[in-house]
Structure formats: structure tokens, C-alpha cells
mmCIF file of C-alpha atoms in Angstrom:
data_model
loop_
_atom_site.group_PDB
_atom_site.id
_atom_site.type_symbol
_atom_site.label_atom_id
_atom_site.label_comp_id
_atom_site.label_asym_id
_atom_site.label_seq_id
_atom_site.Cartn_x
_atom_site.Cartn_y
_atom_site.Cartn_z
ATOM 1 C CA GLY A 1 0.000 0.000 0.000
ATOM 2 C CA GLU A 2 0.853 3.663 -0.070
ATOM 3 C CA ASN A 3 3.542 4.787 2.345
ATOM 4 C CA VAL A 4 3.241 8.475 3.278
ATOM 5 C CA GLU A 5 5.704 10.395 5.400
ATOM 6 C CA GLN A 6 5.656 13.999 6.541
ATOM 7 C CA HIS A 7 8.520 16.132 7.752
ATOM 8 C CA PRO A 8 8.953 17.715 10.135
ATOM 9 C CA SER A 9 6.663 16.189 12.762
ATOM 10 C CA THR A 10 6.663 19.468 14.682
ATOM 11 C CA LEU A 11 7.400 22.990 13.486
ATOM 12 C CA SER A 12 7.618 26.104 15.591
ATOM 13 C CA VAL A 13 7.842 29.546 13.947
ATOM 14 C CA GLN A 14 7.465 33.186 14.870
ATOM 15 C CA GLU A 15 4.493 35.100 13.569
ATOM 16 C CA GLY A 16 5.273 36.458 10.122
ATOM 17 C CA ASP A 17 7.780 33.734 9.269
ATOM 18 C CA SER A 18 7.239 31.134 6.564
ATOM 19 C CA ALA A 19 6.561 27.467 7.202
ATOM 20 C CA VAL A 20 7.222 24.549 4.882
ATOM 21 C CA ILE A 21 6.023 20.980 5.376
ATOM 22 C CA LYS A 22 7.127 18.195 3.075
ATOM 23 C CA CYS A 23 5.243 15.021 2.227
ATOM 24 C CA THR A 24 6.778 12.031 0.480
ATOM 25 C CA TYR A 25 4.741 9.174 -0.918
ATOM 26 C CA SER A 26 5.488 5.830 -2.459
ATOM 27 C CA ASP A 27 2.634 5.113 -4.863
ATOM 28 C CA SER A 28 3.591 6.387 -8.312
ATOM 29 C CA ALA A 29 -0.078 6.138 -9.341
ATOM 30 C CA SER A 30 -1.061 8.891 -6.903
ATOM 31 C CA ASN A 31 -2.480 11.817 -8.832
ATOM 32 C CA TYR A 32 -4.301 13.951 -6.270
ATOM 33 C CA PHE A 33 -2.423 15.721 -3.491
ATOM 34 C CA PRO A 34 -4.415 17.549 -0.806
ATOM 35 C CA TRP A 35 -3.388 19.192 2.427
ATOM 36 C CA TYR A 36 -5.736 19.196 5.405
ATOM 37 C CA LYS A 37 -5.659 21.389 8.488
ATOM 38 C CA GLN A 38 -7.003 20.002 11.744
ATOM 39 C CA GLU A 39 -7.517 22.144 14.815
ATOM 40 C CA LEU A 40 -7.743 20.465 18.188
ATOM 41 C CA GLY A 41 -10.924 18.395 18.504
ATOM 42 C CA LYS A 42 -12.195 19.373 15.082
ATOM 43 C CA ARG A 43 -12.588 17.823 11.658
ATOM 44 C CA PRO A 44 -9.856 17.829 9.004
ATOM 45 C CA GLN A 45 -10.463 20.711 6.627
ATOM 46 C CA LEU A 46 -9.120 20.850 3.098
ATOM 47 C CA ILE A 47 -6.962 23.937 2.682
ATOM 48 C CA ILE A 48 -5.363 23.363 -0.692
ATOM 49 C CA ASP A 49 -4.954 20.583 -3.227
ATOM 50 C CA ILE A 50 -3.111 19.953 -6.444
ATOM 51 C CA ARG A 51 -3.494 17.488 -9.244
ATOM 52 C CA SER A 52 -0.693 15.699 -11.010
ATOM 53 C CA ASN A 53 -0.807 17.753 -14.180
ATOM 54 C CA VAL A 54 0.163 20.924 -12.264
ATOM 55 C CA GLY A 55 3.457 21.714 -10.550
ATOM 56 C CA GLU A 56 2.374 24.512 -8.247
ATOM 57 C CA LYS A 57 -0.789 26.095 -6.926
ATOM 58 C CA LYS A 58 -1.204 29.158 -4.756
ATOM 59 C CA ASP A 59 -4.100 30.491 -2.727
ATOM 60 C CA GLN A 60 -3.260 33.711 -0.888
ATOM 61 C CA ARG A 61 -0.722 32.802 1.834
ATOM 62 C CA ILE A 62 -0.812 29.086 1.083
ATOM 63 C CA ALA A 63 0.875 27.241 -1.756
ATOM 64 C CA VAL A 64 1.537 23.651 -2.694
ATOM 65 C CA THR A 65 4.338 22.428 -4.932
ATOM 66 C CA LEU A 66 4.530 18.991 -6.480
ATOM 67 C CA ASN A 67 7.494 16.990 -7.700
ATOM 68 C CA LYS A 68 6.043 13.823 -9.214
ATOM 69 C CA THR A 69 9.411 12.508 -10.307
ATOM 70 C CA ALA A 70 10.743 12.598 -6.773
ATOM 71 C CA LYS A 71 7.337 11.695 -5.316
ATOM 72 C CA HIS A 72 6.974 14.513 -2.898
ATOM 73 C CA PHE A 73 4.838 17.597 -2.454
ATOM 74 C CA SER A 74 5.129 20.467 -0.034
ATOM 75 C CA LEU A 75 2.889 22.926 1.763
ATOM 76 C CA HIS A 76 4.151 26.494 2.005
ATOM 77 C CA ILE A 77 2.578 29.021 4.372
ATOM 78 C CA THR A 78 3.855 32.580 4.208
ATOM 79 C CA GLU A 79 3.338 35.386 6.736
ATOM 80 C CA THR A 80 2.214 32.909 9.356
ATOM 81 C CA GLN A 81 -0.345 33.965 11.945
ATOM 82 C CA PRO A 82 -1.195 32.435 15.342
ATOM 83 C CA GLU A 83 -4.446 31.084 13.885
ATOM 84 C CA ASP A 84 -2.373 28.942 11.513
ATOM 85 C CA SER A 85 -1.404 26.859 14.555
ATOM 86 C CA ALA A 86 -2.855 23.371 13.976
ATOM 87 C CA VAL A 87 -1.948 19.892 12.787
ATOM 88 C CA TYR A 88 -1.420 19.643 9.043
ATOM 89 C CA PHE A 89 -1.863 16.396 7.149
ATOM 90 C CA CYS A 90 -1.006 15.461 3.612
ATOM 91 C CA ALA A 91 -3.209 12.778 2.091
ATOM 92 C CA PRO A 92 -2.224 11.653 -1.415
ATOM 93 C CA SER A 93 -4.728 9.683 -3.419
ATOM 94 C CA ARG A 94 -4.683 7.675 -6.612
ATOM 95 C CA GLY A 95 -7.081 7.312 -9.473
ATOM 96 C CA GLY A 96 -8.269 4.123 -11.030
ATOM 97 C CA THR A 97 -10.215 1.831 -8.730
ATOM 98 C CA SER A 98 -9.375 3.491 -5.437
ATOM 99 C CA TYR A 99 -12.528 5.630 -5.444
ATOM 100 C CA GLY A 100 -10.699 8.431 -3.725
ATOM 101 C CA LYS A 101 -9.222 6.737 -0.670
ATOM 102 C CA LEU A 102 -7.027 9.253 1.125
ATOM 103 C CA THR A 103 -3.864 7.956 2.771
ATOM 104 C CA PHE A 104 -2.902 10.408 5.496
ATOM 105 C CA GLY A 105 0.571 11.215 6.667
ATOM 106 C CA GLN A 106 1.283 11.213 10.383
ATOM 107 C CA GLY A 107 0.752 14.959 10.658
ATOM 108 C CA THR A 108 2.852 18.031 11.392
ATOM 109 C CA ILE A 109 2.117 20.106 14.483
ATOM 110 C CA LEU A 110 2.628 23.747 13.520
ATOM 111 C CA THR A 111 2.906 26.296 16.312
ATOM 112 C CA VAL A 112 3.022 29.984 15.422
ATOM 113 C CA HIS A 113 4.244 32.159 18.277
ATOM 114 C CA PRO A 114 2.944 35.737 18.458
ATOM 115 C CA GLU B 1 -22.800 26.110 2.700
ATOM 116 C CA PRO B 2 -23.817 22.440 2.915
ATOM 117 C CA GLU B 3 -21.923 20.323 5.413
ATOM 118 C CA VAL B 4 -21.569 16.690 6.352
ATOM 119 C CA THR B 5 -23.246 16.033 9.687
ATOM 120 C CA GLN B 6 -22.699 13.201 12.150
ATOM 121 C CA THR B 7 -24.541 11.904 15.190
ATOM 122 C CA PRO B 8 -23.958 11.396 18.007
ATOM 123 C CA SER B 9 -21.015 13.691 18.736
ATOM 124 C CA HIS B 10 -19.915 11.409 21.563
ATOM 125 C CA GLN B 11 -20.841 7.796 22.207
ATOM 126 C CA VAL B 12 -19.835 5.832 25.281
ATOM 127 C CA THR B 13 -20.368 2.093 25.190
ATOM 128 C CA GLN B 14 -19.296 -0.976 27.063
ATOM 129 C CA MET B 15 -16.968 -3.542 25.560
ATOM 130 C CA GLY B 16 -18.901 -6.141 23.596
ATOM 131 C CA GLN B 17 -21.799 -3.862 22.764
ATOM 132 C CA GLU B 18 -22.844 -2.828 19.267
ATOM 133 C CA VAL B 19 -22.827 0.797 18.169
ATOM 134 C CA ILE B 20 -24.174 2.570 15.114
ATOM 135 C CA LEU B 21 -22.612 5.822 14.025
ATOM 136 C CA ARG B 22 -24.680 8.001 11.727
ATOM 137 C CA CYS B 23 -23.735 10.402 8.986
ATOM 138 C CA VAL B 24 -25.662 12.590 6.595
ATOM 139 C CA PRO B 25 -23.448 13.325 3.583
ATOM 140 C CA ILE B 26 -23.828 16.411 1.424
ATOM 141 C CA SER B 27 -26.959 15.884 -0.624
ATOM 142 C CA ASN B 28 -25.570 15.755 -4.175
ATOM 143 C CA HIS B 29 -22.510 13.714 -3.251
ATOM 144 C CA LEU B 30 -22.187 10.164 -4.521
ATOM 145 C CA TYR B 31 -19.087 8.831 -2.740
ATOM 146 C CA PHE B 32 -18.996 8.190 0.972
ATOM 147 C CA TYR B 33 -16.191 7.296 3.337
ATOM 148 C CA TRP B 34 -15.457 6.415 6.919
ATOM 149 C CA TYR B 35 -12.144 7.226 8.557
ATOM 150 C CA ARG B 36 -11.005 6.905 12.129
ATOM 151 C CA GLN B 37 -8.451 8.745 14.208
ATOM 152 C CA ILE B 38 -7.105 7.334 17.432
ATOM 153 C CA LEU B 39 -6.250 10.147 19.835
ATOM 154 C CA GLY B 40 -3.020 11.859 18.846
ATOM 155 C CA GLN B 41 -2.528 9.760 15.735
ATOM 156 C CA LYS B 42 -3.121 10.133 12.024
ATOM 157 C CA VAL B 43 -6.412 9.731 10.218
ATOM 158 C CA GLU B 44 -6.879 6.196 8.874
ATOM 159 C CA PHE B 45 -9.093 5.083 6.006
ATOM 160 C CA LEU B 46 -11.710 2.465 6.847
ATOM 161 C CA VAL B 47 -14.053 2.114 3.889
ATOM 162 C CA SER B 48 -15.399 3.787 0.783
ATOM 163 C CA PHE B 49 -18.924 3.335 -0.544
ATOM 164 C CA TYR B 50 -20.418 4.059 -3.929
ATOM 165 C CA ASN B 51 -23.553 2.983 -5.744
ATOM 166 C CA ASN B 52 -24.827 1.134 -2.670
ATOM 167 C CA GLU B 53 -21.817 -1.064 -2.261
ATOM 168 C CA ILE B 54 -18.376 -1.028 -0.706
ATOM 169 C CA SER B 55 -15.740 0.163 -3.167
ATOM 170 C CA GLU B 56 -12.704 -0.441 -1.034
ATOM 171 C CA LYS B 57 -11.940 -1.306 2.563
ATOM 172 C CA SER B 58 -8.819 -1.299 4.667
ATOM 173 C CA GLU B 59 -7.377 -4.062 6.819
ATOM 174 C CA ILE B 60 -8.961 -2.366 9.825
ATOM 175 C CA PHE B 61 -12.438 -2.870 8.348
ATOM 176 C CA ASP B 62 -12.915 -6.510 9.285
ATOM 177 C CA ASP B 63 -16.081 -8.528 9.919
ATOM 178 C CA GLN B 64 -16.729 -6.473 13.024
ATOM 179 C CA PHE B 65 -17.611 -3.488 10.846
ATOM 180 C CA SER B 66 -20.387 -2.884 8.355
ATOM 181 C CA VAL B 67 -21.767 0.095 6.466
ATOM 182 C CA GLU B 68 -25.179 0.837 5.109
ATOM 183 C CA ARG B 69 -27.108 3.528 3.320
ATOM 184 C CA PRO B 70 -30.551 2.743 4.704
ATOM 185 C CA ASP B 71 -32.295 5.597 2.906
ATOM 186 C CA GLY B 72 -31.518 8.460 0.557
ATOM 187 C CA SER B 73 -29.759 10.582 3.132
ATOM 188 C CA ASN B 74 -28.114 8.553 5.899
ATOM 189 C CA PHE B 75 -24.870 6.595 5.813
ATOM 190 C CA THR B 76 -24.127 4.433 8.834
ATOM 191 C CA LEU B 77 -21.179 2.592 10.325
ATOM 192 C CA LYS B 78 -21.994 -0.328 12.588
ATOM 193 C CA ILE B 79 -19.424 -1.791 14.922
ATOM 194 C CA ARG B 80 -20.387 -5.122 16.421
ATOM 195 C CA SER B 81 -18.962 -6.348 19.692
ATOM 196 C CA THR B 82 -16.855 -3.278 20.378
ATOM 197 C CA LYS B 83 -13.355 -3.593 21.781
ATOM 198 C CA LEU B 84 -11.325 -1.172 23.854
ATOM 199 C CA GLU B 85 -9.101 -0.455 20.862
ATOM 200 C CA ASP B 86 -12.102 0.749 18.865
ATOM 201 C CA SER B 87 -12.038 3.919 20.958
ATOM 202 C CA ALA B 88 -11.330 6.704 18.480
ATOM 203 C CA MET B 89 -12.830 9.614 16.596
ATOM 204 C CA TYR B 90 -14.778 8.392 13.590
ATOM 205 C CA PHE B 91 -15.133 10.753 10.667
ATOM 206 C CA CYS B 92 -17.545 10.422 7.799
ATOM 207 C CA ALA B 93 -16.662 12.132 4.526
ATOM 208 C CA SER B 94 -18.320 12.564 1.180
ATOM 209 C CA SER B 95 -17.325 13.706 -2.268
ATOM 210 C CA GLU B 96 -19.178 14.609 -5.400
ATOM 211 C CA GLN B 97 -16.936 12.550 -7.606
ATOM 212 C CA GLY B 98 -14.524 9.711 -7.208
ATOM 213 C CA SER B 99 -10.921 9.777 -8.245
ATOM 214 C CA PRO B 100 -9.146 11.875 -9.292
ATOM 215 C CA SER B 101 -11.372 14.892 -8.566
ATOM 216 C CA ASN B 102 -12.160 13.650 -5.132
ATOM 217 C CA GLU B 103 -12.244 16.654 -2.864
ATOM 218 C CA GLN B 104 -13.611 15.142 0.325
ATOM 219 C CA TYR B 105 -15.602 17.003 2.929
ATOM 220 C CA PHE B 106 -15.404 15.690 6.467
ATOM 221 C CA GLY B 107 -18.081 15.653 9.119
ATOM 222 C CA PRO B 108 -17.381 16.856 12.676
ATOM 223 C CA GLY B 109 -16.775 13.307 13.874
ATOM 224 C CA THR B 110 -18.180 10.977 16.517
ATOM 225 C CA ARG B 111 -15.965 10.316 19.498
ATOM 226 C CA LEU B 112 -16.419 6.671 20.459
ATOM 227 C CA THR B 113 -15.307 5.636 23.918
ATOM 228 C CA VAL B 114 -15.361 1.938 24.739
ATOM 229 C CA THR B 115 -15.098 1.120 28.428
#
């Protein structure tokens, strides 16, 4: 099955700094690459996603970059704010017969200090 | 904005009992999922459901588990003979399409505590 790893497991930054989280995956058939944000006790919420025919996507302070050859994709958050503090999960998914099963990484705890 | 809803928010049950967790997916969505998250750990896929049948299931989803869409709106997860290790947050999710355009929307979760 798909093996998904995230780095780092914890990340502490000062408000206004940038944060980068990297996700590596093993399944070369993966073609959908979302990032989810989960606040304590709440549901995972999709914050950005990218499909395999695109190398980069940006939405305001958040961006995702994809390197399909190397099988990794990264979440970039610029001008971090305390409300960005949460656990972030990558969850690559493949097409074909998987019907959209998401395989989550182990999560990255991001703490933004005011 | 439509949301996935789940009931109950918290369920406490004794070991060996059966529980049914309920979900109402977004109304025009066709693909339904159950995931679980043990406290402090990652989210794990349990099962996907499409066209009134299971599309895929994980190793976790053994004979103890079953899913059903009893009517046009509800999607349920039944756990028979619960075990202590079934204690977790269970999330339902739905998507309009399957792979690859499978943006999934998660419900708020049901916290299951088995004592």
C-alpha cells in the first residue's frame, strides 16, 4: 500500500515567518495531493490541493508544490499567523479503482508564536 | 454552505456492545467514506462506498464493521462487539466525484469511547 511520510513532525515559527512541510509518498499512481488542516478536537479541513498535471498552486498565503518525479509535495505558508497553529496532514490519493481513498501522513504540528 | 453532519457527537459504550454511528453526507454527493483517528494519531481510512456497495476497505475494516445507506440521506457505520481499541474519533466524509477529482468534505466526527 501507499507509504506516506511527513517532515517535520513538529514545526515552531514566529508570527510572520514562513513554514514549509514536506510530504513524500510511495505510490507512483497517486495523482491527487491535498493538504488538510485540523484544529484540536475538530474535523480535518481541506486547505489546498493539487493534481498531477500541475506543478504549483497558490491560494493567498498558502501554496503547494509537487514533484512527481521525486514523489513529494510540499505545503508552504507565508506570513504565518497564530491562527495557523494546527496539525497539518497530507493525504495523497490515486485514481483508477481506489474511489478516492485518502492515505494520510502522520501529521505536522505547527505552532506559530505571536 | 452544505456540510456533512454526524450523530452522536460522543458515544460511550461498554466492551462487547454494538454501536451505530450516523452520517448525513452532502446531498448531491455520490461517494462516501469512513475514517477513524485514534487520539493523537493520524487519520486512517476504513471504507469507501459508492452505488450502494463497498468500493474499497482497509485491513482495519474486518467482519466487526459494516456500512449501510438505509435511505436516501443517511450513511451508517456499525461496529459489532466493540473492543477497547475501537475507541477513536470516527469521521464520515463525502465527495461529489470519485478519483481523481475527489475533494472530500469531512463531518465533525463521533468520538467513540469503549469502556
